[in-house]
Amino acid sequence: MKTLKLSDFIGKINGKLLQGNPDDEIRKIVKKLNNLSEKSLYFHSSKTAIRADSLLEKTNYTIVTEDQGLLPSVDGTANVILVTNSKDSYWKFIDYYRNLFQIPVIGVTGTCGKTTTKDMIKHILNRTMKVHSTLFSQNGLHLNLHYLLGLNDQTEAAVFEMGVAYPGNIKSSGKYFKPTIGIITNIGEAHLEGCRTLEKYIKAKGEMFDVLSDEGILFINADDGNIKSLPISSFKGRVLSFGKDPAAEYRAENIQFENNRMLYTMHVENHEYRVSIPGYGEHNVYNSLAAIASTTALGIPIEEAIQRLSTYRTMERHVKIYNGTGNITVIDDTWSCNPSSVKSAIDVLKKTSDGKTEVLVLGKMQRLGNQVNKQHIQMGKTILDVGGVDHLITVGASARLTGESAIALGMSQDKVHPVMDAKELEAKLAEIRKEEMMILFKMSLGKMDPSFRKVVEKYRFT
């Protein structure tokens, strides 16, 4: 965090200094009162009053509060700023702090690929720039404090992942992130518990148009039908596309799976480039196209971006392939589970199984709201449309609907195996185990009993 004086921002948050020195500095913000230390700032937004004993032995700190009666409890070296609404003042502070930095900011949204695209962009830029980004796949608005206060005087660019749980999320996060470049990786069925319908979810993703300035650049997936339904022509900034569509400004063709890498030819204007990226799946081709395109907009030569991306390391539990003994291969894609990512993972299974027995272990697809049953039933058809698998193991009541749908559409009943817990899953895998077998674990382990993780790890390292 950039060091600030109290006088720099008291007026920005509509505060009044009840006690202290306006020239005192803050060097960090803390979320919890017990983390309060010298030169730190704490916004007290709880309706519960601060107890005097919780401030013992703490000095030279700053508290923003609505409680004028706090003064007798604080040390004489402390600063107390009185505000009408602490939460509102906190967000005013975040907005003020973000405005201190005139740097390029890339905002990434989409149903799938947000985290990978963000990390690819950071990997490309890190070679020559000081880059700040959101962590892992965390993209909730309430985490803006952690992300935005990571900006400092050395930061030259930032990459922020912008999720959608409800309509209005991107407008809210965009208000504080202030992206200068936007990316929409794709739009599929997800977060329907908050958005209710796919149409509202698509519209919520389209809020990226609203948070970019007229001088901004928007990169979109040229092959995504849902993105095409957005009012793209209404955006006054520059729109560039990536994908396999002949009209895409960053176009991929001759896509190949080879030695745990994706190889493809990229066309940009009248030039051809050969791209090689670690990991499997055409979805990563799209992610890499978006990463190359957006970093090119920041001045990185295309050849340099491609070279840097060739050393990118794929994320754990994101379509990661492991070779065990006995020619058993495992695809671990257990970070999250929604219809779009299931389709992508099955595509990898089909294109890499190379004659091995194909086993799909499918858990509940998450965040589908009242569409959960419909989407699981539809997934049965999706599995058969791509040629089916040799064995489908469904985990839990929701995924069981996928198995029942697949049987109704013609899949042999003795190839569909519903299980309810990790013990049953492990027993079923042992029963159908063959020497030449590829297992795709497609579930969201973070939402499941920890015992399922042990089953996945057992087969990863068998």
GROMACS .gro file of C-alpha atoms in nm:
model
  462
    1MET     CA    1   0.000   0.000   0.000
    2LYS     CA    2   0.108   0.358  -0.071
    3THR     CA    3   0.183   0.555   0.247
    4LEU     CA    4  -0.074   0.828   0.309
    5LYS     CA    5  -0.123   1.113   0.553
    6LEU     CA    6  -0.458   1.147   0.727
    7SER     CA    7  -0.497   1.492   0.576
    8ASP     CA    8  -0.483   1.332   0.229
    9PHE     CA    9  -0.816   1.155   0.266
   10ILE     CA   10  -1.017   1.277   0.567
   11GLY     CA   11  -1.218   1.509   0.346
   12LYS     CA   12  -1.261   1.239   0.082
   13ILE     CA   13  -1.446   1.015   0.327
   14ASN     CA   14  -1.652   1.298   0.482
   15GLY     CA   15  -1.468   1.256   0.810
   16LYS     CA   16  -1.390   1.478   1.106
   17LEU     CA   17  -1.072   1.431   1.310
   18LEU     CA   18  -1.185   1.406   1.674
   19GLN     CA   19  -0.839   1.327   1.807
   20GLY     CA   20  -0.494   1.303   1.657
   21ASN     CA   21  -0.255   1.460   1.412
   22PRO     CA   22  -0.359   1.514   1.047
   23ASP     CA   23   0.005   1.467   0.943
   24ASP     CA   24   0.020   1.116   1.088
   25GLU     CA   25   0.073   0.839   0.832
   26ILE     CA   26  -0.102   0.513   0.757
   27ARG     CA   27   0.081   0.231   0.581
   28LYS     CA   28  -0.181  -0.044   0.582
   29ILE     CA   29  -0.549  -0.112   0.640
   30VAL     CA   30  -0.659  -0.395   0.866
   31LYS     CA   31  -0.989  -0.581   0.846
   32LYS     CA   32  -0.999  -0.695   1.206
   33LEU     CA   33  -0.964  -0.492   1.523
   34ASN     CA   34  -0.720  -0.738   1.678
   35ASN     CA   35  -0.482  -0.676   1.385
   36LEU     CA   36  -0.463  -0.306   1.462
   37SER     CA   37  -0.101  -0.191   1.490
   38GLU     CA   38   0.116   0.116   1.450
   39LYS     CA   39   0.047   0.319   1.131
   40SER     CA   40  -0.259   0.107   1.047
   41LEU     CA   41  -0.615   0.214   0.966
   42TYR     CA   42  -0.932   0.036   1.074
   43PHE     CA   43  -1.288   0.112   0.962
   44HIS     CA   44  -1.522   0.021   1.249
   45SER     CA   45  -1.853  -0.060   1.079
   46SER     CA   46  -1.995  -0.300   1.337
   47LYS     CA   47  -2.287  -0.182   1.548
   48THR     CA   48  -2.116  -0.340   1.848
   49ALA     CA   49  -1.913  -0.082   2.039
   50ILE     CA   50  -1.537  -0.130   2.066
   51ARG     CA   51  -1.437  -0.249   2.413
   52ALA     CA   52  -1.160  -0.055   2.584
   53ASP     CA   53  -0.967  -0.372   2.671
   54SER     CA   54  -0.942  -0.463   2.300
   55LEU     CA   55  -0.723  -0.152   2.248
   56LEU     CA   56  -0.481  -0.212   2.534
   57GLU     CA   57  -0.112  -0.182   2.437
   58LYS     CA   58  -0.204  -0.053   2.090
   59THR     CA   59  -0.060   0.284   1.988
   60ASN     CA   60  -0.023   0.516   1.688
   61TYR     CA   61  -0.320   0.370   1.499
   62THR     CA   62  -0.621   0.527   1.325
   63ILE     CA   63  -0.986   0.429   1.366
   64VAL     CA   64  -1.272   0.549   1.146
   65THR     CA   65  -1.596   0.518   1.343
   66GLU     CA   66  -1.953   0.639   1.383
   67ASP     CA   67  -1.915   0.616   1.763
   68GLN     CA   68  -1.828   0.956   1.911
   69GLY     CA   69  -1.814   0.793   2.253
   70LEU     CA   70  -1.506   0.594   2.159
   71LEU     CA   71  -1.260   0.865   2.266
   72PRO     CA   72  -1.218   0.764   2.634
   73SER     CA   73  -1.115   0.413   2.522
   74VAL     CA   74  -0.830   0.504   2.289
   75ASP     CA   75  -0.465   0.574   2.356
   76GLY     CA   76  -0.350   0.934   2.342
   77THR     CA   77  -0.133   0.856   2.039
   78ALA     CA   78  -0.428   0.723   1.840
   79ASN     CA   79  -0.624   0.906   1.571
   80VAL     CA   80  -1.003   0.894   1.571
   81ILE     CA   81  -1.200   1.000   1.263
   82LEU     CA   82  -1.575   1.044   1.305
   83VAL     CA   83  -1.803   0.969   1.008
   84THR     CA   84  -2.176   0.936   0.957
   85ASN     CA   85  -2.156   0.595   0.789
   86SER     CA   86  -1.842   0.381   0.825
   87LYS     CA   87  -1.925   0.143   0.540
   88ASP     CA   88  -1.994   0.428   0.301
   89SER     CA   89  -1.672   0.601   0.410
   90TYR     CA   90  -1.476   0.282   0.355
   91TRP     CA   91  -1.591   0.261  -0.008
   92LYS     CA   92  -1.519   0.631  -0.055
   93PHE     CA   93  -1.166   0.560   0.068
   94ILE     CA   94  -1.126   0.269  -0.177
   95ASP     CA   95  -1.244   0.491  -0.461
   96TYR     CA   96  -1.006   0.768  -0.354
   97TYR     CA   97  -0.714   0.527  -0.330
   98ARG     CA   98  -0.776   0.374  -0.673
   99ASN     CA   99  -0.783   0.720  -0.829
  100LEU     CA  100  -0.428   0.783  -0.710
  101PHE     CA  101  -0.299   0.550  -0.985
  102GLN     CA  102  -0.313   0.626  -1.356
  103ILE     CA  103  -0.217   0.281  -1.483
  104PRO     CA  104  -0.361   0.033  -1.735
  105VAL     CA  105  -0.605  -0.204  -1.568
  106ILE     CA  106  -0.735  -0.520  -1.736
  107GLY     CA  107  -1.070  -0.652  -1.613
  108VAL     CA  108  -1.151  -1.015  -1.698
  109THR     CA  109  -1.498  -1.166  -1.681
  110GLY     CA  110  -1.665  -1.474  -1.828
  111THR     CA  111  -1.826  -1.799  -1.722
  112CYS     CA  112  -1.507  -2.001  -1.762
  113GLY     CA  113  -1.143  -1.913  -1.803
  114LYS     CA  114  -1.134  -1.591  -1.598
  115THR     CA  115  -0.863  -1.707  -1.359
  116THR     CA  116  -0.648  -1.877  -1.622
  117THR     CA  117  -0.671  -1.577  -1.856
  118LYS     CA  118  -0.584  -1.339  -1.573
  119ASP     CA  119  -0.285  -1.552  -1.471
  120MET     CA  120  -0.167  -1.582  -1.833
  121ILE     CA  121  -0.179  -1.205  -1.868
  122LYS     CA  122   0.015  -1.157  -1.547
  123HIS     CA  123   0.271  -1.416  -1.658
  124ILE     CA  124   0.329  -1.230  -1.984
  125LEU     CA  125   0.354  -0.886  -1.822
  126ASN     CA  126   0.562  -0.988  -1.521
  127ARG     CA  127   0.879  -1.019  -1.728
  128THR     CA  128   0.911  -0.644  -1.774
  129MET     CA  129   0.644  -0.480  -1.557
  130LYS     CA  130   0.542  -0.462  -1.193
  131VAL     CA  131   0.193  -0.617  -1.204
  132HIS     CA  132  -0.073  -0.641  -0.937
  133SER     CA  133  -0.368  -0.881  -0.962
  134THR     CA  134  -0.652  -1.051  -0.781
  135LEU     CA  135  -0.553  -1.373  -0.606
  136PHE     CA  136  -0.637  -1.724  -0.726
  137SER     CA  137  -1.000  -1.727  -0.845
  138GLN     CA  138  -1.126  -1.490  -0.577
  139ASN     CA  139  -1.337  -1.222  -0.738
  140GLY     CA  140  -1.595  -1.108  -0.483
  141LEU     CA  141  -1.658  -0.737  -0.449
  142HIS     CA  142  -1.599  -0.751  -0.072
  143LEU     CA  143  -1.234  -0.842  -0.143
  144ASN     CA  144  -1.163  -0.513  -0.321
  145LEU     CA  145  -0.981  -0.391  -0.011
  146HIS     CA  146  -0.725  -0.669  -0.039
  147TYR     CA  147  -0.677  -0.620  -0.411
  148LEU     CA  148  -0.682  -0.245  -0.458
  149LEU     CA  149  -0.466  -0.165  -0.160
  150GLY     CA  150  -0.198  -0.383  -0.318
  151LEU     CA  151  -0.141  -0.102  -0.565
  152ASN     CA  152   0.161   0.116  -0.485
  153ASP     CA  153   0.397   0.361  -0.652
  154GLN     CA  154   0.586   0.075  -0.819
  155THR     CA  155   0.276  -0.080  -0.981
  156GLU     CA  156   0.276  -0.039  -1.360
  157ALA     CA  157  -0.032  -0.245  -1.449
  158ALA     CA  158  -0.310  -0.443  -1.282
  159VAL     CA  159  -0.523  -0.743  -1.380
  160PHE     CA  160  -0.849  -0.795  -1.195
  161GLU     CA  161  -1.092  -1.086  -1.222
  162MET     CA  162  -1.452  -0.965  -1.219
  163GLY     CA  163  -1.711  -1.226  -1.127
  164VAL     CA  164  -2.089  -1.217  -1.157
  165ALA     CA  165  -2.309  -1.365  -0.888
  166TYR     CA  166  -2.595  -1.116  -0.932
  167PRO     CA  167  -2.693  -0.847  -1.181
  168GLY     CA  168  -2.503  -0.529  -1.101
  169ASN     CA  169  -2.184  -0.703  -0.982
  170ILE     CA  170  -1.966  -0.582  -1.268
  171LYS     CA  171  -2.104  -0.230  -1.242
  172SER     CA  172  -2.014  -0.231  -0.873
  173SER     CA  173  -1.668  -0.382  -0.907
  174GLY     CA  174  -1.598  -0.173  -1.217
  175LYS     CA  175  -1.673   0.143  -1.020
  176TYR     CA  176  -1.370   0.070  -0.804
  177PHE     CA  177  -1.142  -0.132  -1.036
  178LYS     CA  178  -1.190   0.117  -1.323
  179PRO     CA  179  -1.062  -0.115  -1.599
  180THR     CA  180  -0.915   0.043  -1.911
  181ILE     CA  181  -0.927  -0.290  -2.097
  182GLY     CA  182  -1.206  -0.546  -2.066
  183ILE     CA  183  -1.220  -0.914  -2.162
  184ILE     CA  184  -1.527  -1.139  -2.186
  185THR     CA  185  -1.397  -1.496  -2.223
  186ASN     CA  186  -1.736  -1.665  -2.281
  187ILE     CA  187  -2.089  -1.674  -2.141
  188GLY     CA  188  -2.254  -2.005  -2.049
  189GLU     CA  189  -2.498  -2.132  -1.788
  190ALA     CA  190  -2.376  -2.033  -1.440
  191HIS     CA  191  -2.473  -1.825  -1.137
  192LEU     CA  192  -2.839  -1.875  -1.219
  193GLU     CA  193  -2.925  -1.879  -0.850
  194GLY     CA  194  -2.848  -1.507  -0.839
  195CYS     CA  195  -2.930  -1.402  -1.194
  196ARG     CA  196  -3.236  -1.632  -1.218
  197THR     CA  197  -3.230  -1.666  -1.596
  198LEU     CA  198  -2.962  -1.708  -1.860
  199GLU     CA  199  -3.085  -1.389  -2.028
  200LYS     CA  200  -3.025  -1.186  -1.711
  201TYR     CA  201  -2.686  -1.351  -1.662
  202ILE     CA  202  -2.583  -1.259  -2.018
  203LYS     CA  203  -2.696  -0.902  -1.958
  204ALA     CA  204  -2.499  -0.893  -1.630
  205LYS     CA  205  -2.181  -0.993  -1.814
  206GLY     CA  206  -2.255  -0.718  -2.064
  207GLU     CA  207  -2.216  -0.463  -1.785
  208MET     CA  208  -1.850  -0.462  -1.889
  209PHE     CA  209  -1.962  -0.215  -2.160
  210ASP     CA  210  -2.076   0.024  -1.888
  211VAL     CA  211  -1.758   0.024  -1.679
  212LEU     CA  212  -1.513   0.083  -1.963
  213SER     CA  213  -1.457   0.441  -2.078
  214ASP     CA  214  -1.511   0.555  -2.435
  215GLU     CA  215  -1.133   0.525  -2.478
  216GLY     CA  216  -1.133   0.167  -2.349
  217ILE     CA  217  -1.072  -0.155  -2.541
  218LEU     CA  218  -1.299  -0.459  -2.515
  219PHE     CA  219  -1.184  -0.807  -2.622
  220ILE     CA  220  -1.462  -1.061  -2.683
  221ASN     CA  221  -1.489  -1.426  -2.785
  222ALA     CA  222  -1.591  -1.423  -3.152
  223ASP     CA  223  -1.730  -1.779  -3.135
  224ASP     CA  224  -1.964  -1.729  -2.839
  225GLY     CA  225  -2.329  -1.698  -2.939
  226ASN     CA  226  -2.434  -1.545  -2.607
  227ILE     CA  227  -2.174  -1.270  -2.638
  228LYS     CA  228  -2.297  -1.197  -2.989
  229SER     CA  229  -2.645  -1.134  -2.845
  230LEU     CA  230  -2.512  -0.838  -2.644
  231PRO     CA  231  -2.553  -0.484  -2.785
  232ILE     CA  232  -2.186  -0.466  -2.881
  233SER     CA  233  -2.243  -0.188  -3.132
  234SER     CA  234  -2.351   0.044  -2.849
  235PHE     CA  235  -2.002   0.041  -2.698
  236LYS     CA  236  -1.820   0.357  -2.802
  237GLY     CA  237  -1.472   0.222  -2.735
  238ARG     CA  238  -1.272  -0.018  -2.949
  239VAL     CA  239  -1.395  -0.380  -2.981
  240LEU     CA  240  -1.157  -0.658  -3.090
  241SER     CA  241  -1.234  -1.030  -3.105
  242PHE     CA  242  -1.051  -1.359  -3.063
  243GLY     CA  243  -1.143  -1.715  -3.159
  244LYS     CA  244  -1.169  -1.944  -3.460
  245ASP     CA  245  -1.418  -1.729  -3.650
  246PRO     CA  246  -1.264  -1.607  -3.978
  247ALA     CA  247  -1.357  -1.249  -3.882
  248ALA     CA  248  -1.171  -1.258  -3.548
  249GLU     CA  249  -0.883  -1.010  -3.521
  250TYR     CA  250  -0.687  -1.272  -3.324
  251ARG     CA  251  -0.772  -1.597  -3.500
  252ALA     CA  252  -0.664  -1.953  -3.416
  253GLU     CA  253  -0.649  -2.244  -3.658
  254ASN     CA  254  -0.470  -2.579  -3.693
  255ILE     CA  255  -0.528  -2.654  -3.323
  256GLN     CA  256  -0.346  -2.965  -3.201
  257PHE     CA  257  -0.308  -3.160  -2.875
  258GLU     CA  258   0.053  -3.270  -2.834
  259ASN     CA  259   0.276  -3.372  -2.539
  260ASN     CA  260   0.062  -3.201  -2.275
  261ARG     CA  261   0.056  -2.881  -2.476
  262MET     CA  262  -0.177  -2.705  -2.716
  263LEU     CA  263  -0.031  -2.597  -3.047
  264TYR     CA  264  -0.202  -2.366  -3.292
  265THR     CA  265  -0.146  -2.104  -3.559
  266MET     CA  266  -0.255  -1.751  -3.473
  267HIS     CA  267  -0.344  -1.501  -3.744
  268VAL     CA  268  -0.326  -1.128  -3.668
  269GLU     CA  269  -0.380  -0.895  -3.963
  270ASN     CA  270  -0.156  -1.039  -4.236
  271HIS     CA  271   0.083  -1.223  -4.005
  272GLU     CA  272   0.098  -1.584  -3.883
  273TYR     CA  273   0.241  -1.695  -3.549
  274ARG     CA  274   0.291  -2.046  -3.409
  275VAL     CA  275   0.175  -2.068  -3.049
  276SER     CA  276   0.257  -2.339  -2.794
  277ILE     CA  277   0.099  -2.333  -2.448
  278PRO     CA  278   0.113  -2.585  -2.161
  279GLY     CA  279  -0.198  -2.784  -2.077
  280TYR     CA  280  -0.480  -2.942  -2.273
  281GLY     CA  281  -0.808  -2.809  -2.404
  282GLU     CA  282  -0.937  -2.573  -2.670
  283HIS     CA  283  -1.068  -2.355  -2.388
  284ASN     CA  284  -0.705  -2.272  -2.309
  285VAL     CA  285  -0.652  -2.170  -2.671
  286TYR     CA  286  -0.922  -1.907  -2.619
  287ASN     CA  287  -0.768  -1.802  -2.287
  288SER     CA  288  -0.427  -1.762  -2.448
  289LEU     CA  289  -0.568  -1.563  -2.741
  290ALA     CA  290  -0.728  -1.321  -2.497
  291ALA     CA  291  -0.405  -1.293  -2.297
  292ILE     CA  292  -0.190  -1.229  -2.605
  293ALA     CA  293  -0.437  -0.978  -2.747
  294SER     CA  294  -0.473  -0.775  -2.428
  295THR     CA  295  -0.101  -0.763  -2.350
  296THR     CA  296  -0.035  -0.654  -2.707
  297ALA     CA  297  -0.263  -0.359  -2.633
  298LEU     CA  298  -0.021  -0.267  -2.351
  299GLY     CA  299   0.273  -0.261  -2.590
  300ILE     CA  300   0.412  -0.615  -2.557
  301PRO     CA  301   0.521  -0.738  -2.904
  302ILE     CA  302   0.319  -1.040  -3.017
  303GLU     CA  303   0.629  -1.258  -3.062
  304GLU     CA  304   0.744  -1.171  -2.711
  305ALA     CA  305   0.401  -1.245  -2.559
  306ILE     CA  306   0.393  -1.585  -2.730
  307GLN     CA  307   0.743  -1.671  -2.610
  308ARG     CA  308   0.664  -1.573  -2.252
  309LEU     CA  309   0.335  -1.766  -2.255
  310SER     CA  310   0.516  -2.085  -2.358
  311THR     CA  311   0.658  -2.106  -2.002
  312TYR     CA  312   0.323  -2.055  -1.828
  313ARG     CA  313   0.242  -2.321  -1.569
  314THR     CA  314  -0.113  -2.456  -1.566
  315MET     CA  315  -0.315  -2.421  -1.247
  316GLU     CA  316  -0.378  -2.709  -1.013
  317ARG     CA  317  -0.717  -2.882  -1.054
  318HIS     CA  318  -0.782  -2.700  -1.384
  319VAL     CA  319  -0.796  -2.980  -1.648
  320LYS     CA  320  -0.457  -3.104  -1.527
  321ILE     CA  321  -0.344  -3.445  -1.653
  322TYR     CA  322  -0.156  -3.699  -1.440
  323ASN     CA  323  -0.008  -4.031  -1.552
  324GLY     CA  324  -0.030  -4.304  -1.290
  325THR     CA  325   0.095  -4.661  -1.302
  326GLY     CA  326  -0.068  -4.928  -1.514
  327ASN     CA  327  -0.143  -4.679  -1.789
  328ILE     CA  328  -0.415  -4.512  -1.583
  329THR     CA  329  -0.442  -4.143  -1.672
  330VAL     CA  330  -0.630  -3.891  -1.460
  331ILE     CA  331  -0.772  -3.556  -1.566
  332ASP     CA  332  -0.819  -3.352  -1.250
  333ASP     CA  333  -1.070  -3.074  -1.316
  334THR     CA  334  -1.211  -3.035  -0.969
  335TRP     CA  335  -1.178  -2.660  -0.911
  336SER     CA  336  -1.533  -2.576  -1.019
  337CYS     CA  337  -1.819  -2.738  -1.205
  338ASN     CA  338  -2.070  -2.574  -1.438
  339PRO     CA  339  -2.216  -2.680  -1.774
  340SER     CA  340  -1.962  -2.489  -1.984
  341SER     CA  341  -1.661  -2.625  -1.799
  342VAL     CA  342  -1.802  -2.980  -1.807
  343LYS     CA  343  -1.832  -2.960  -2.186
  344SER     CA  344  -1.474  -2.835  -2.216
  345ALA     CA  345  -1.339  -3.108  -1.988
  346ILE     CA  346  -1.524  -3.385  -2.178
  347ASP     CA  347  -1.375  -3.249  -2.500
  348VAL     CA  348  -1.027  -3.295  -2.352
  349LEU     CA  349  -1.115  -3.648  -2.240
  350LYS     CA  350  -1.237  -3.742  -2.587
  351LYS     CA  351  -0.937  -3.594  -2.767
  352THR     CA  352  -0.670  -3.740  -2.538
  353SER     CA  353  -0.803  -4.084  -2.437
  354ASP     CA  354  -0.632  -4.248  -2.739
  355GLY     CA  355  -0.825  -4.574  -2.716
  356LYS     CA  356  -0.824  -4.600  -2.337
  357THR     CA  357  -1.144  -4.674  -2.146
  358GLU     CA  358  -1.308  -4.337  -2.084
  359VAL     CA  359  -1.452  -4.276  -1.736
  360LEU     CA  360  -1.635  -3.956  -1.642
  361VAL     CA  361  -1.688  -3.893  -1.271
  362LEU     CA  362  -1.943  -3.612  -1.255
  363GLY     CA  363  -2.046  -3.422  -0.943
  364LYS     CA  364  -2.316  -3.160  -0.896
  365MET     CA  365  -2.291  -2.858  -1.124
  366GLN     CA  366  -2.291  -2.551  -0.902
  367ARG     CA  367  -2.478  -2.221  -0.882
  368LEU     CA  368  -2.760  -2.309  -1.118
  369GLY     CA  369  -3.048  -2.205  -0.892
  370ASN     CA  370  -3.387  -2.336  -1.004
  371GLN     CA  371  -3.224  -2.453  -1.329
  372VAL     CA  372  -3.016  -2.720  -1.154
  373ASN     CA  373  -3.235  -3.017  -1.251
  374LYS     CA  374  -3.288  -2.897  -1.607
  375GLN     CA  375  -2.915  -2.844  -1.662
  376HIS     CA  376  -2.823  -3.189  -1.524
  377ILE     CA  377  -3.081  -3.354  -1.747
  378GLN     CA  378  -2.948  -3.157  -2.045
  379MET     CA  379  -2.594  -3.272  -1.964
  380GLY     CA  380  -2.700  -3.631  -2.036
  381LYS     CA  381  -2.770  -3.529  -2.396
  382THR     CA  382  -2.443  -3.331  -2.414
  383ILE     CA  383  -2.243  -3.638  -2.315
  384LEU     CA  384  -2.407  -3.852  -2.584
  385ASP     CA  385  -2.376  -3.576  -2.845
  386VAL     CA  386  -1.995  -3.588  -2.816
  387GLY     CA  387  -1.991  -3.966  -2.857
  388GLY     CA  388  -2.054  -4.076  -2.501
  389VAL     CA  389  -1.809  -4.231  -2.258
  390ASP     CA  390  -1.739  -4.590  -2.159
  391HIS     CA  391  -1.845  -4.531  -1.798
  392LEU     CA  392  -2.037  -4.246  -1.636
  393ILE     CA  393  -2.019  -4.228  -1.256
  394THR     CA  394  -2.256  -3.970  -1.109
  395VAL     CA  395  -2.197  -3.838  -0.758
  396GLY     CA  396  -2.501  -3.724  -0.561
  397ALA     CA  397  -2.869  -3.673  -0.633
  398SER     CA  398  -2.834  -3.388  -0.884
  399ALA     CA  399  -2.571  -3.559  -1.100
  400ARG     CA  400  -2.780  -3.876  -1.088
  401LEU     CA  401  -3.028  -3.696  -1.315
  402THR     CA  402  -2.755  -3.674  -1.579
  403GLY     CA  403  -2.708  -4.050  -1.566
  404GLU     CA  404  -3.081  -4.115  -1.590
  405SER     CA  405  -3.103  -3.879  -1.887
  406ALA     CA  406  -2.813  -4.053  -2.062
  407ILE     CA  407  -2.981  -4.392  -2.015
  408ALA     CA  408  -3.311  -4.257  -2.149
  409LEU     CA  409  -3.127  -4.135  -2.458
  410GLY     CA  410  -2.964  -4.471  -2.528
  411MET     CA  411  -2.659  -4.515  -2.304
  412SER     CA  412  -2.631  -4.868  -2.168
  413GLN     CA  413  -2.762  -4.887  -1.813
  414ASP     CA  414  -2.472  -5.105  -1.700
  415LYS     CA  415  -2.231  -4.822  -1.798
  416VAL     CA  416  -2.399  -4.565  -1.573
  417HIS     CA  417  -2.315  -4.584  -1.203
  418PRO     CA  418  -2.482  -4.357  -0.947
  419VAL     CA  419  -2.296  -4.318  -0.615
  420MET     CA  420  -2.370  -4.104  -0.313
  421ASP     CA  421  -2.045  -4.081  -0.118
  422ALA     CA  422  -1.668  -4.115  -0.149
  423LYS     CA  423  -1.667  -4.473  -0.024
  424GLU     CA  424  -1.911  -4.581  -0.297
  425LEU     CA  425  -1.711  -4.387  -0.556
  426GLU     CA  426  -1.387  -4.557  -0.460
  427ALA     CA  427  -1.554  -4.899  -0.469
  428LYS     CA  428  -1.707  -4.837  -0.811
  429LEU     CA  429  -1.374  -4.719  -0.957
  430ALA     CA  430  -1.205  -5.032  -0.821
  431GLU     CA  431  -1.478  -5.248  -0.975
  432ILE     CA  432  -1.449  -5.106  -1.327
  433ARG     CA  433  -1.075  -5.045  -1.315
  434LYS     CA  434  -0.881  -5.143  -1.625
  435GLU     CA  435  -0.516  -5.112  -1.714
  436GLU     CA  436  -0.584  -4.881  -2.008
  437MET     CA  437  -0.814  -4.624  -1.850
  438MET     CA  438  -0.853  -4.245  -1.847
  439ILE     CA  439  -1.058  -4.096  -1.563
  440LEU     CA  440  -1.197  -3.743  -1.576
  441PHE     CA  441  -1.289  -3.615  -1.230
  442LYS     CA  442  -1.527  -3.327  -1.295
  443MET     CA  443  -1.670  -3.182  -0.977
  444SER     CA  444  -1.630  -2.891  -0.741
  445LEU     CA  445  -1.431  -3.039  -0.453
  446GLY     CA  446  -1.457  -2.720  -0.252
  447LYS     CA  447  -1.831  -2.785  -0.218
  448MET     CA  448  -1.796  -3.155  -0.129
  449ASP     CA  449  -1.690  -3.373   0.161
  450PRO     CA  450  -1.307  -3.374   0.197
  451SER     CA  451  -1.308  -3.753   0.160
  452PHE     CA  452  -1.367  -3.710  -0.216
  453ARG     CA  453  -1.034  -3.530  -0.246
  454LYS     CA  454  -0.860  -3.840  -0.111
  455VAL     CA  455  -1.017  -4.054  -0.385
  456VAL     CA  456  -0.901  -3.815  -0.656
  457GLU     CA  457  -0.550  -3.796  -0.513
  458LYS     CA  458  -0.531  -4.173  -0.482
  459TYR     CA  459  -0.590  -4.216  -0.855
  460ARG     CA  460  -0.369  -3.922  -0.947
  461PHE     CA  461  -0.073  -4.089  -0.782
  462THR     CA  462  -0.156  -4.459  -0.808
   0.00000   0.00000   0.00000
